Coordinates of C-alpha atoms and ligand atoms in Angstrom, one line a residue:
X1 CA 0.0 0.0 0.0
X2 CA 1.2 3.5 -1.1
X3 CA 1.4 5.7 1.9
X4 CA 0.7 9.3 1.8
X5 CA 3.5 11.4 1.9
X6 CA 3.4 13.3 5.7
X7 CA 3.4 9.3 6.4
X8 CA 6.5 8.9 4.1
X9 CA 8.2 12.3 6.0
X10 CA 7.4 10.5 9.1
X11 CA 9.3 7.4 8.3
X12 CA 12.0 9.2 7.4
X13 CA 12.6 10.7 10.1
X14 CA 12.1 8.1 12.1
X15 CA 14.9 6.1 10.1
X16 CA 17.4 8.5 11.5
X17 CA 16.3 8.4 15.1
X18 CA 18.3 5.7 15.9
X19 CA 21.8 8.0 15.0
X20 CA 20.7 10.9 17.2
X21 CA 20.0 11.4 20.6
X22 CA 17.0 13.7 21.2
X23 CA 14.9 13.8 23.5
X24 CA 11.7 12.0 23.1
X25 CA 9.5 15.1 23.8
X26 CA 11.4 17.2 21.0
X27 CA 11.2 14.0 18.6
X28 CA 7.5 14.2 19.2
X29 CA 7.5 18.3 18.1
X30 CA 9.3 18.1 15.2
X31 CA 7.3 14.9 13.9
X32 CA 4.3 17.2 13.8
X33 CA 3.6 20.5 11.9
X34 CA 3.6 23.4 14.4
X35 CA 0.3 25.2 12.9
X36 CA -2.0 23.9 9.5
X37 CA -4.0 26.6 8.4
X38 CA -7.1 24.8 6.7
X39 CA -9.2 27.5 4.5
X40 CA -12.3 27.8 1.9
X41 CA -12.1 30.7 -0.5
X42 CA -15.0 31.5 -2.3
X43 CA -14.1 32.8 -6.1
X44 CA -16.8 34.5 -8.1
X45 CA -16.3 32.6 -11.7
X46 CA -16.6 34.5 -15.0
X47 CA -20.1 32.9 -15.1
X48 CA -21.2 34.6 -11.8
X49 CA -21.5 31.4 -10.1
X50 CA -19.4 31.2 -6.8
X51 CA -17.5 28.6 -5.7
X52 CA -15.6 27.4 -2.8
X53 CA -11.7 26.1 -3.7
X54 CA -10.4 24.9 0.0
X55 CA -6.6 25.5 1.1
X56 CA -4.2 25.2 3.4
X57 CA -0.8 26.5 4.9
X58 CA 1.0 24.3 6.8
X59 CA 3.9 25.6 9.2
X60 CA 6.3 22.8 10.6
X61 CA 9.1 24.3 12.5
X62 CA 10.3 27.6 12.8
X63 CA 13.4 27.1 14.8
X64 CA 15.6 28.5 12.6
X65 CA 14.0 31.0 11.1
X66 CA 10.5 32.2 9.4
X67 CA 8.7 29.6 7.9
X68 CA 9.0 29.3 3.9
X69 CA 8.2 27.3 1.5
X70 CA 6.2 27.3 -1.8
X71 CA 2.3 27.0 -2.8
X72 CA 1.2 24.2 -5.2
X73 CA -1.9 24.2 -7.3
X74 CA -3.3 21.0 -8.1
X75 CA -6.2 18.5 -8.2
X76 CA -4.8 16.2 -5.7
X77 CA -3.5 18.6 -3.3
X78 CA -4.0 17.2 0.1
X79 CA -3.8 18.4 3.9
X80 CA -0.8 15.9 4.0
X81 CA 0.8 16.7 1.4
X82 CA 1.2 20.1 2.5
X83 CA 2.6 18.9 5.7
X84 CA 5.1 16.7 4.4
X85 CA 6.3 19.4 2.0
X86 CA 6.4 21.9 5.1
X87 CA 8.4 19.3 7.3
X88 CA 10.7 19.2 4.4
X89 CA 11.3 22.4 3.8
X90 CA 12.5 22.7 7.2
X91 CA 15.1 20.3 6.4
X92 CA 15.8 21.6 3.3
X93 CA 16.8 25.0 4.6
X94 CA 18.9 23.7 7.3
X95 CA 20.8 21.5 4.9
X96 CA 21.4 24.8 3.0
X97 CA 22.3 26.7 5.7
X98 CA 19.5 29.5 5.6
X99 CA 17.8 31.0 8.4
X100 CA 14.5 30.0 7.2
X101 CA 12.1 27.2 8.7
X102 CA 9.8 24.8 7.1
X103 CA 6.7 25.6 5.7
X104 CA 4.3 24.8 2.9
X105 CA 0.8 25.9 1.0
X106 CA -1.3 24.1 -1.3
X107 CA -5.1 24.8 -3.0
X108 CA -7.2 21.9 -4.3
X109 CA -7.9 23.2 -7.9
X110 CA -7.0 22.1 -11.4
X111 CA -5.6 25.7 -12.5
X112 CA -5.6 24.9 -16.2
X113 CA -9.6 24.8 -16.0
X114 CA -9.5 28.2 -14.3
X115 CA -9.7 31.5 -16.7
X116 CA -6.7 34.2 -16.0
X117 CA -9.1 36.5 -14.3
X118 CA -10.3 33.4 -11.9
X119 CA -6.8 32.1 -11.3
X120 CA -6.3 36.3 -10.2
X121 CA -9.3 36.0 -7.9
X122 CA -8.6 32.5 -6.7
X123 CA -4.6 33.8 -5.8
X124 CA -6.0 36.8 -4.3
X125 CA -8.7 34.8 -2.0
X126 CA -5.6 32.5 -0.4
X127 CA -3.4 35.6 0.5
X128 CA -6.3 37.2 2.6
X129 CA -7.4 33.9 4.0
X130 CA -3.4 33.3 5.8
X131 CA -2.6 36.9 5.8
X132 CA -2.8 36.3 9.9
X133 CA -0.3 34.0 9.5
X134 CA 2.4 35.3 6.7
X135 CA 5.2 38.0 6.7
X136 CA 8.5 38.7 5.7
X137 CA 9.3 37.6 9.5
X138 CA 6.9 35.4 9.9
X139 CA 6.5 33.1 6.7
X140 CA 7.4 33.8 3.5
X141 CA 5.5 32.0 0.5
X142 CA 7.2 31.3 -2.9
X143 CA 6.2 29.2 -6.2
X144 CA 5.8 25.6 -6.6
X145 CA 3.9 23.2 -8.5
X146 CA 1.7 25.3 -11.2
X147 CA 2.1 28.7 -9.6
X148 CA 5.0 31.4 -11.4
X149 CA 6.0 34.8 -10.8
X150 CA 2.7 36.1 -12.0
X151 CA 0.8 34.0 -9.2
X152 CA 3.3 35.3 -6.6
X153 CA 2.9 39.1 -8.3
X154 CA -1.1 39.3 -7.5
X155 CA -0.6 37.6 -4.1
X156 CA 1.9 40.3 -3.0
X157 CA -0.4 43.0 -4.9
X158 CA -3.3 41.4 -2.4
X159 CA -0.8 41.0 0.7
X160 CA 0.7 44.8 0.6
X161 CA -2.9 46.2 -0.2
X162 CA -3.4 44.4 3.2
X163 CA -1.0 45.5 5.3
X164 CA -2.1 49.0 4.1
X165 CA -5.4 49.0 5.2
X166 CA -4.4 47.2 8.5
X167 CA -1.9 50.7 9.0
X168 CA -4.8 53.1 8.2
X169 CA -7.9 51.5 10.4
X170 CA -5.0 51.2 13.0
X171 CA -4.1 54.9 12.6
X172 CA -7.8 56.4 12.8
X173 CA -9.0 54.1 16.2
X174 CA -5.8 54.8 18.1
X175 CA -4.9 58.0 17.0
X176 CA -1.3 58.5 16.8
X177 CA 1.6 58.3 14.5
X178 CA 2.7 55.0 13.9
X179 CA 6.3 55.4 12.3
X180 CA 5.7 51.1 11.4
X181 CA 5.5 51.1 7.2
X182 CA 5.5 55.0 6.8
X183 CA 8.6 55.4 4.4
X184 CA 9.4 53.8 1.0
X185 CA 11.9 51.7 2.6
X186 CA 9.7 50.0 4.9
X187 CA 7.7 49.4 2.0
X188 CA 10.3 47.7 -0.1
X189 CA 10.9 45.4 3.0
X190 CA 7.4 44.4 2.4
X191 CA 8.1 43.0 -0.5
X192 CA 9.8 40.2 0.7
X193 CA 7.2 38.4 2.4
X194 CA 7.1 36.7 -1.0
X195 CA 9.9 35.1 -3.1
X196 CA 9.8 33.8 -6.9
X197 CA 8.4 37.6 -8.0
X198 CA 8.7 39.4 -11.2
X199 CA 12.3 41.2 -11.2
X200 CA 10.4 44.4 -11.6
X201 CA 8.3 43.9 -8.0
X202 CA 11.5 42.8 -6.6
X203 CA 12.3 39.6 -7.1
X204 CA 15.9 38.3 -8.1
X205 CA 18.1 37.5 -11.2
X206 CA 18.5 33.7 -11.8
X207 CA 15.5 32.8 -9.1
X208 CA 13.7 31.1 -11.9
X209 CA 16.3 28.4 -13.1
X210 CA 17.8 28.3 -9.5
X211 CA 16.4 24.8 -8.7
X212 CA 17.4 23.3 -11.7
X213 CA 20.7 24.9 -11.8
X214 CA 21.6 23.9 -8.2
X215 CA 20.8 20.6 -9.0
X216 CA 23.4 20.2 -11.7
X217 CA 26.0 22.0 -9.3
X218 CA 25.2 19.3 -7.0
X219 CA 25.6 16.5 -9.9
X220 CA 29.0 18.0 -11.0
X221 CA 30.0 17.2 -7.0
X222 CA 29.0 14.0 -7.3
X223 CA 30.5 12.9 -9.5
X224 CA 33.5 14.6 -8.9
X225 CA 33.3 12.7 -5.2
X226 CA 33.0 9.5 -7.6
X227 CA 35.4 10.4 -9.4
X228 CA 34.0 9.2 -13.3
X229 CA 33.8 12.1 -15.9
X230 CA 30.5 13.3 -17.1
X231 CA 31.3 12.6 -20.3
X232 CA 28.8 10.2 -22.5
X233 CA 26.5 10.0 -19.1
X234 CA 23.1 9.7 -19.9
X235 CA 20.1 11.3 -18.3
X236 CA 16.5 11.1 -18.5
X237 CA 14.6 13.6 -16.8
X238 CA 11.0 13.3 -15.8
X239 CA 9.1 16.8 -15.9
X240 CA 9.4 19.6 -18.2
X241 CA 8.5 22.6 -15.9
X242 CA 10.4 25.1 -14.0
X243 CA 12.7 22.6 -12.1
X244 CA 12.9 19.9 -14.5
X245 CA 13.3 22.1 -17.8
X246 CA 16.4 24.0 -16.0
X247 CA 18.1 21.4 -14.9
X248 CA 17.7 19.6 -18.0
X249 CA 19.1 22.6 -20.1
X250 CA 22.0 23.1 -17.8
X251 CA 23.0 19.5 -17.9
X252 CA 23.1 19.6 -21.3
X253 CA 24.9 23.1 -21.6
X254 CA 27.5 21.3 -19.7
X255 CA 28.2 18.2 -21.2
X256 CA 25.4 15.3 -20.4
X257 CA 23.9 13.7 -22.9
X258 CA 20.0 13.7 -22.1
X259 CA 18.4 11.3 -23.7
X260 CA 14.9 11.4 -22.2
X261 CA 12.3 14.0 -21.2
X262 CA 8.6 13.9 -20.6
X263 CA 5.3 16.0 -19.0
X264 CA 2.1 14.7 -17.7
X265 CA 1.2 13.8 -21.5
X266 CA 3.8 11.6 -21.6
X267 CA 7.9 10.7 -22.3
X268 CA 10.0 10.7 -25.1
X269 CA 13.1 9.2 -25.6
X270 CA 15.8 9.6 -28.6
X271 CA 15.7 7.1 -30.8
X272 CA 19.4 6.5 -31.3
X273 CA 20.0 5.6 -27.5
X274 CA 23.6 4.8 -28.2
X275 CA 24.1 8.6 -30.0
X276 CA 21.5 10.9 -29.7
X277 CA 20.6 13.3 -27.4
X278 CA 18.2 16.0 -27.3
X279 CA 18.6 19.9 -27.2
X280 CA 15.8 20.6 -24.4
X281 CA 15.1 24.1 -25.5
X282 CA 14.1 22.9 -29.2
X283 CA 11.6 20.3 -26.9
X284 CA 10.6 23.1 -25.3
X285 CA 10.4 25.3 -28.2
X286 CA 8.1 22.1 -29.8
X287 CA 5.9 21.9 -26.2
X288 CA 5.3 25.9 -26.5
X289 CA 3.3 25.1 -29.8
X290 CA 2.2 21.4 -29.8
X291 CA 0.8 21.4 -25.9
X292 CA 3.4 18.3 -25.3
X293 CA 7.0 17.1 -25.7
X294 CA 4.9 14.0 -26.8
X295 CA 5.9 13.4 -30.6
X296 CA 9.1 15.3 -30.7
X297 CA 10.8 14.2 -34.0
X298 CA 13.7 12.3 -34.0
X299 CA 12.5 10.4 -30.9
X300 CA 9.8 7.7 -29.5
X301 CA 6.7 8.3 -27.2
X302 CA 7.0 5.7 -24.6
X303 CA 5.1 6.2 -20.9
X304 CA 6.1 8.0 -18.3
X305 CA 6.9 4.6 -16.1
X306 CA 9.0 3.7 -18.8
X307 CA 11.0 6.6 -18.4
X308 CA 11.7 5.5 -15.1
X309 CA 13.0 2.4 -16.3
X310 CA 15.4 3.2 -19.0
X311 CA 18.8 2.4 -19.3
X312 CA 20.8 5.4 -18.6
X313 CA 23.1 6.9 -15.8
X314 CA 21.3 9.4 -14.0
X315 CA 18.0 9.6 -13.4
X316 CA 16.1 12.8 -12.5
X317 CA 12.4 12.7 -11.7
X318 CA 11.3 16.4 -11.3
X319 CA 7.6 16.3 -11.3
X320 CA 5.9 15.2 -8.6
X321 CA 5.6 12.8 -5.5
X322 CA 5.9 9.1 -5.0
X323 CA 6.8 8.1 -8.7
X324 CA 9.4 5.2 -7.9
X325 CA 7.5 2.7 -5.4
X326 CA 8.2 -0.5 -4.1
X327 CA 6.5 -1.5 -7.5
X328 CA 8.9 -0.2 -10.0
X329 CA 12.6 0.3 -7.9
X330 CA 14.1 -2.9 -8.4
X331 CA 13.2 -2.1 -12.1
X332 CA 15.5 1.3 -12.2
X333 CA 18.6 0.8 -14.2
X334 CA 20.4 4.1 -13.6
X335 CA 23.3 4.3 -10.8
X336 CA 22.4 7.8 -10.0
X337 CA 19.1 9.4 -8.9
X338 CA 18.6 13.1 -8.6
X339 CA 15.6 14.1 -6.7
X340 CA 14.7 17.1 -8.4
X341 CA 11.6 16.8 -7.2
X342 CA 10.3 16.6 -3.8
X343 CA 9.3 13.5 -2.1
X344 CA 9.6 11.2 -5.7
X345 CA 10.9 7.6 -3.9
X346 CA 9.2 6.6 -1.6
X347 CA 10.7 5.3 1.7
X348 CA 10.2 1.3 0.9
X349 CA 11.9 1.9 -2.6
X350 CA 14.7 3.5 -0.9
X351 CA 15.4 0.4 0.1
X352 CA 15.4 -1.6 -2.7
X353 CA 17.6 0.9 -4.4
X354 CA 19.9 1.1 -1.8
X355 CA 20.3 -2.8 -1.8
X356 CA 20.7 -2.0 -5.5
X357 CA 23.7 -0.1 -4.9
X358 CA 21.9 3.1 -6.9
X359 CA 23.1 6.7 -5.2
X360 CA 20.1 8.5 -4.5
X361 CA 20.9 12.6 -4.0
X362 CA 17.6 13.3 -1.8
X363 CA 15.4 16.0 -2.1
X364 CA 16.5 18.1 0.4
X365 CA 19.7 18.7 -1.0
X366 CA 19.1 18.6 -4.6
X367 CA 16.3 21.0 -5.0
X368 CA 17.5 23.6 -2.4
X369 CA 19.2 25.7 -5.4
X370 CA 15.5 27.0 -5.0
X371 CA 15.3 27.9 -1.6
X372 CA 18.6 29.3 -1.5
X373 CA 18.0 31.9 -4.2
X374 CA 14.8 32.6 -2.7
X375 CA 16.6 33.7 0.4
X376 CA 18.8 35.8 -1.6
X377 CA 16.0 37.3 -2.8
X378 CA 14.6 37.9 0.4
X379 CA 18.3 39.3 1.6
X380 CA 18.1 41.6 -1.2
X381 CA 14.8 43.1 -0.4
X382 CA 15.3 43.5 3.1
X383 CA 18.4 45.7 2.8
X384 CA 17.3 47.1 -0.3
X385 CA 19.8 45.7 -2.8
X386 CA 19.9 44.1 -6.5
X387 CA 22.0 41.8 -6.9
X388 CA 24.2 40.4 -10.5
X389 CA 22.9 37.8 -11.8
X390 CA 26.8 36.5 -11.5
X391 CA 26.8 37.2 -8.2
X392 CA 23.6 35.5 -7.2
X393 CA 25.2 32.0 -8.9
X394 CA 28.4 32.3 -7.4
X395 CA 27.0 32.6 -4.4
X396 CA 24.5 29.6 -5.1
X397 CA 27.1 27.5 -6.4
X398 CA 29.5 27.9 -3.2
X399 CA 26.2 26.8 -0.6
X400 CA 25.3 23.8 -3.0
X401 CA 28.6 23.1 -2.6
X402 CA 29.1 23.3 1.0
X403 CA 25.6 21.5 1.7
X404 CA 26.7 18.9 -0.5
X405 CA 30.1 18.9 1.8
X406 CA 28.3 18.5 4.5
X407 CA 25.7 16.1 4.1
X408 CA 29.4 13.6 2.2
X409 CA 31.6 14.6 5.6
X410 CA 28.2 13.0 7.4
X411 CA 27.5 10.3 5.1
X412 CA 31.0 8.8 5.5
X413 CA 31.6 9.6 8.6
X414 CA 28.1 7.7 10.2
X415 CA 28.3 5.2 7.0
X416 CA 24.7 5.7 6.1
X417 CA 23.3 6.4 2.9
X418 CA 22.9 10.1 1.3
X419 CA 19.3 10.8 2.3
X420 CA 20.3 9.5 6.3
X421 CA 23.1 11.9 6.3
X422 CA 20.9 14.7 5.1
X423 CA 17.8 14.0 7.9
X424 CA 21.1 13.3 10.4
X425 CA 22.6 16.8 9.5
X426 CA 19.1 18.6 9.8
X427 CA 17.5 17.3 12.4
X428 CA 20.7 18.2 14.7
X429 CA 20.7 21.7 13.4
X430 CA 17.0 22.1 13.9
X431 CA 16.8 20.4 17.5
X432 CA 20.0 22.4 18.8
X433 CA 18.3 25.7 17.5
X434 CA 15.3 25.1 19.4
X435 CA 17.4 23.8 22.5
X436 CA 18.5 27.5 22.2
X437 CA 15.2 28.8 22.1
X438 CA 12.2 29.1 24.2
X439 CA 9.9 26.2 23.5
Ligands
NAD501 P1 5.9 22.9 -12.7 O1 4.4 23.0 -12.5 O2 6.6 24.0 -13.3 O3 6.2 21.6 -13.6 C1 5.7 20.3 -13.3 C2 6.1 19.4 -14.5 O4 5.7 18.1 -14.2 C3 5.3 19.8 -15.7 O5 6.1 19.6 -16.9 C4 4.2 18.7 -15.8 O6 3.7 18.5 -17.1 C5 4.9 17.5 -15.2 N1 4.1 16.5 -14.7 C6 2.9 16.6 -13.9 N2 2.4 15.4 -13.6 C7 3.3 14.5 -14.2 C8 3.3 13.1 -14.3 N3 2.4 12.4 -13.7 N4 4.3 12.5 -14.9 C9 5.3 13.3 -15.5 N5 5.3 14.6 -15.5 C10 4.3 15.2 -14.9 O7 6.5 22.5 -11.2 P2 8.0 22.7 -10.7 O8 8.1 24.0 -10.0 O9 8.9 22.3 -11.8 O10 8.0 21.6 -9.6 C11 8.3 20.2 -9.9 C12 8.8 19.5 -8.6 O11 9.9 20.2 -8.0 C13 7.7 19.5 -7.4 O12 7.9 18.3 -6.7 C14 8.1 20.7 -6.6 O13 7.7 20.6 -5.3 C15 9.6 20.6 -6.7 N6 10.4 21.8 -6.4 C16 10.1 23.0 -7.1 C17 10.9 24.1 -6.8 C18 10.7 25.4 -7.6 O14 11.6 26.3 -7.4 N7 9.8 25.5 -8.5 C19 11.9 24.0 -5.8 C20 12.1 22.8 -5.1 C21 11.3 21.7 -5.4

């Protein structure tokens, strides 16, 4: 039975119990979310009918710093879901070495059935629904799964507009100056209680291909740890959006040879295996018009689950959840697996592909090229800067490669796999911070 993933996040963490000593009161916090915001925001459609889309926003530990993490929009969004993604978000950012915590957000909706203007409303109805809850000290929402830069624009529109009102009723019941939000400066700062925004309302250079572009730093380490060239590797990368399109450009800017790419349509995969490789900016140029990478020329249209299964090197699934199971690992050929997404094996495949001998580079490290930038972009905001985009990957490139430093130094040193290390690395971090703290 597939579990859901909060239960997956669970097990994980438990996994690594065993290597740390905490306290059985502070295991029991962080197995748990610290708040989960459930809300149901009505959307007047173009029709004039109203409906109800229900939310949520779940925080899981803010020990280390205000809460962030992205908001997905999809169909089979779930309260769970948003938790595990919060719990490892606060992982994540540890592993990266940000002061952030872990948090999460998530609305049940298909948004390709939505109009613009309804998607607008639908954004708009979330932000006032957690506004209680977010802040650029408090917790700071970014993009994830179907949500961009305009999503983020129109909920920091909603969130400022907000705050604005909040200041003026404020200012006519009690009566005196508040100096909180009165200049331009303390205006910009509001700005960063979002990440992932439009360059022009603040956000930063290279925040859109950060994920995938961290991702390939941290393939270059390991396999510079391994010590085998990248040349003639073969990837197959499942998802063409922001994280998996990125990464799959980059690799191949710098030498892989990607042989495979799909979207929820389906997968293609060259059809000279041996030779070929594909150019993922003429795929993408061919989704733009066609709807689908499905039917590229030059290649075959084979399944998704076949993707998983081909023979290559490296293997990067960068779509969604739970996609290599007990069902399918023993069938994975590739010696490398790049979570590029988050939460993609889940924990009784790990297994299996760990008795397999397959390195799997977990979440949590892989995709936190995301949440790095994000902070940047937070950084930047706060003290009013703007930042090269040169600067903002050098400065990316040296955390992926300390976190990856890190999370080898730990793996060698405890002998456990990469994804122990990583929970074994975080969880400390986390648990001495709120040792620190007042509970
Ligand atoms: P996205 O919406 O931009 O793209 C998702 C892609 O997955 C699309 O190409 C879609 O067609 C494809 N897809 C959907 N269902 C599929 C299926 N069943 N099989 C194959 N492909 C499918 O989302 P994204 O921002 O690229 O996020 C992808 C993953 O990366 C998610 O797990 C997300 O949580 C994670 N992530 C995103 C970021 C970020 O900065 N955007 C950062 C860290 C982690």
């Amino acid at each position: 039975m597939i579990k859901n993933p909060f239960q997956n996040a669970q097990e994980q963490l438990n996994k690594v119990s065993f290597f740390l000593e905490i306290k059985k009161e502070l295991f029991n916090i962080i197995r748990e979310p610290q708040r989960v915001l459930e809300v149901n925001i009505p959307v007047k459609m173009d029709n004039g009918e109203i409906k109800i889309f229900k939310g949520y926003r779940s925080q899981h530990n803010c020990a280390l710093g205000p809460f962030k993490g992205g908001i997905r929009f999809h169909p089979n969004v779930t309260k769970e879901e948003v938790m595990a993604l919060s719990m490892w978000m606060t992982w994540k950012c540890a592993v990266a070495g940000i002061p952030f915590g872990g948090g999460k957000g998530g609305i049940i909706v298909n948004p390709k059935e939505l109009s613009l203007g309804e998607l607008e409303r639908l954004s708009r109805g979330y932000v006032r629904a957690i506004v209680p809850i977010i802040g650029p000290e408090t917790d700071i929402p970014a993009p994830d799964v179907n949500t961009n830069s305009q999503v983020m624009a129109w909920m920091l529109d909603e969130y400022i507009k907000n705050q604005k009102s909040k200041i003026k009723n404020q200012k006519s019941k009690i009566k005196y100056q508040i100096s909180k939000f009165e200049n331009q400066d303390d205006e910009e700062k509001l700005k960063a209680a979002f990440t992932g925004k439009p360059l022009d309302l603040g956000g930063s250079l290279g925040r859109t291909e950060a994920t995938g572009r961290g991702g390939v730093y941290c393939l270059n380490e390991l396999i510079k740890h391994l010590n085998i060239s990248k040349n003639d590797l073969t990837i197959a990368v499942q998802g063409m959006g922001n994280v998996g399109y990125y990464f799959a450009q980059l690799a191949y800017e710098q030498g892989y040879r990607l042989v495979a790419l799909s979207d929820s349509k389906g997968a293609i995969v060259v059809e000279d295996e041996k030779m070929g490789q594909l150019n993922p900016k003429e795929v993408m140029e061919y989704k733009e018009r066609t709807g689908s990478v499905v039917g590229f020329p030059g290649t075959k249209n084979i399944s998704n689950e076949e993707l998983l299964e081909l023979n290559v090197e490296i293997l990067v699934p960068a779509a969604l959840e739970n996609v290599i199971t007990e069902i399918n690992a023993g069938k994975v050929k590739a010696f490398i697996i790049i979570e590029m997404a988050n939460g993609p094996v889940t924990p009784e495949a790990d297994e299996i592909l760990n008795k397999n001998g397959i390195i799997v580079v977990p979440d949590i490290l892989a995709n936190s090229g995301g949440v790095i930038v994000s902070y940047f972009e937070w950084e930047q905001n706060m003290k009013g800067e703007k930042w090269e985009e040169s600067i903002v990957n050098e400065r990316l490139k040296a955390r992926m490669i300390n976190a990856f430093g890190n999370l080898w130094k730990t793996k060698e040193e405890k002998k456990v796999n990469f994804r122990e290390a990583a929970y074994i690395f975080a969880v400390d971090k986390v648990v001495k911070a709120m040792l620190n703290s007042k509970l």
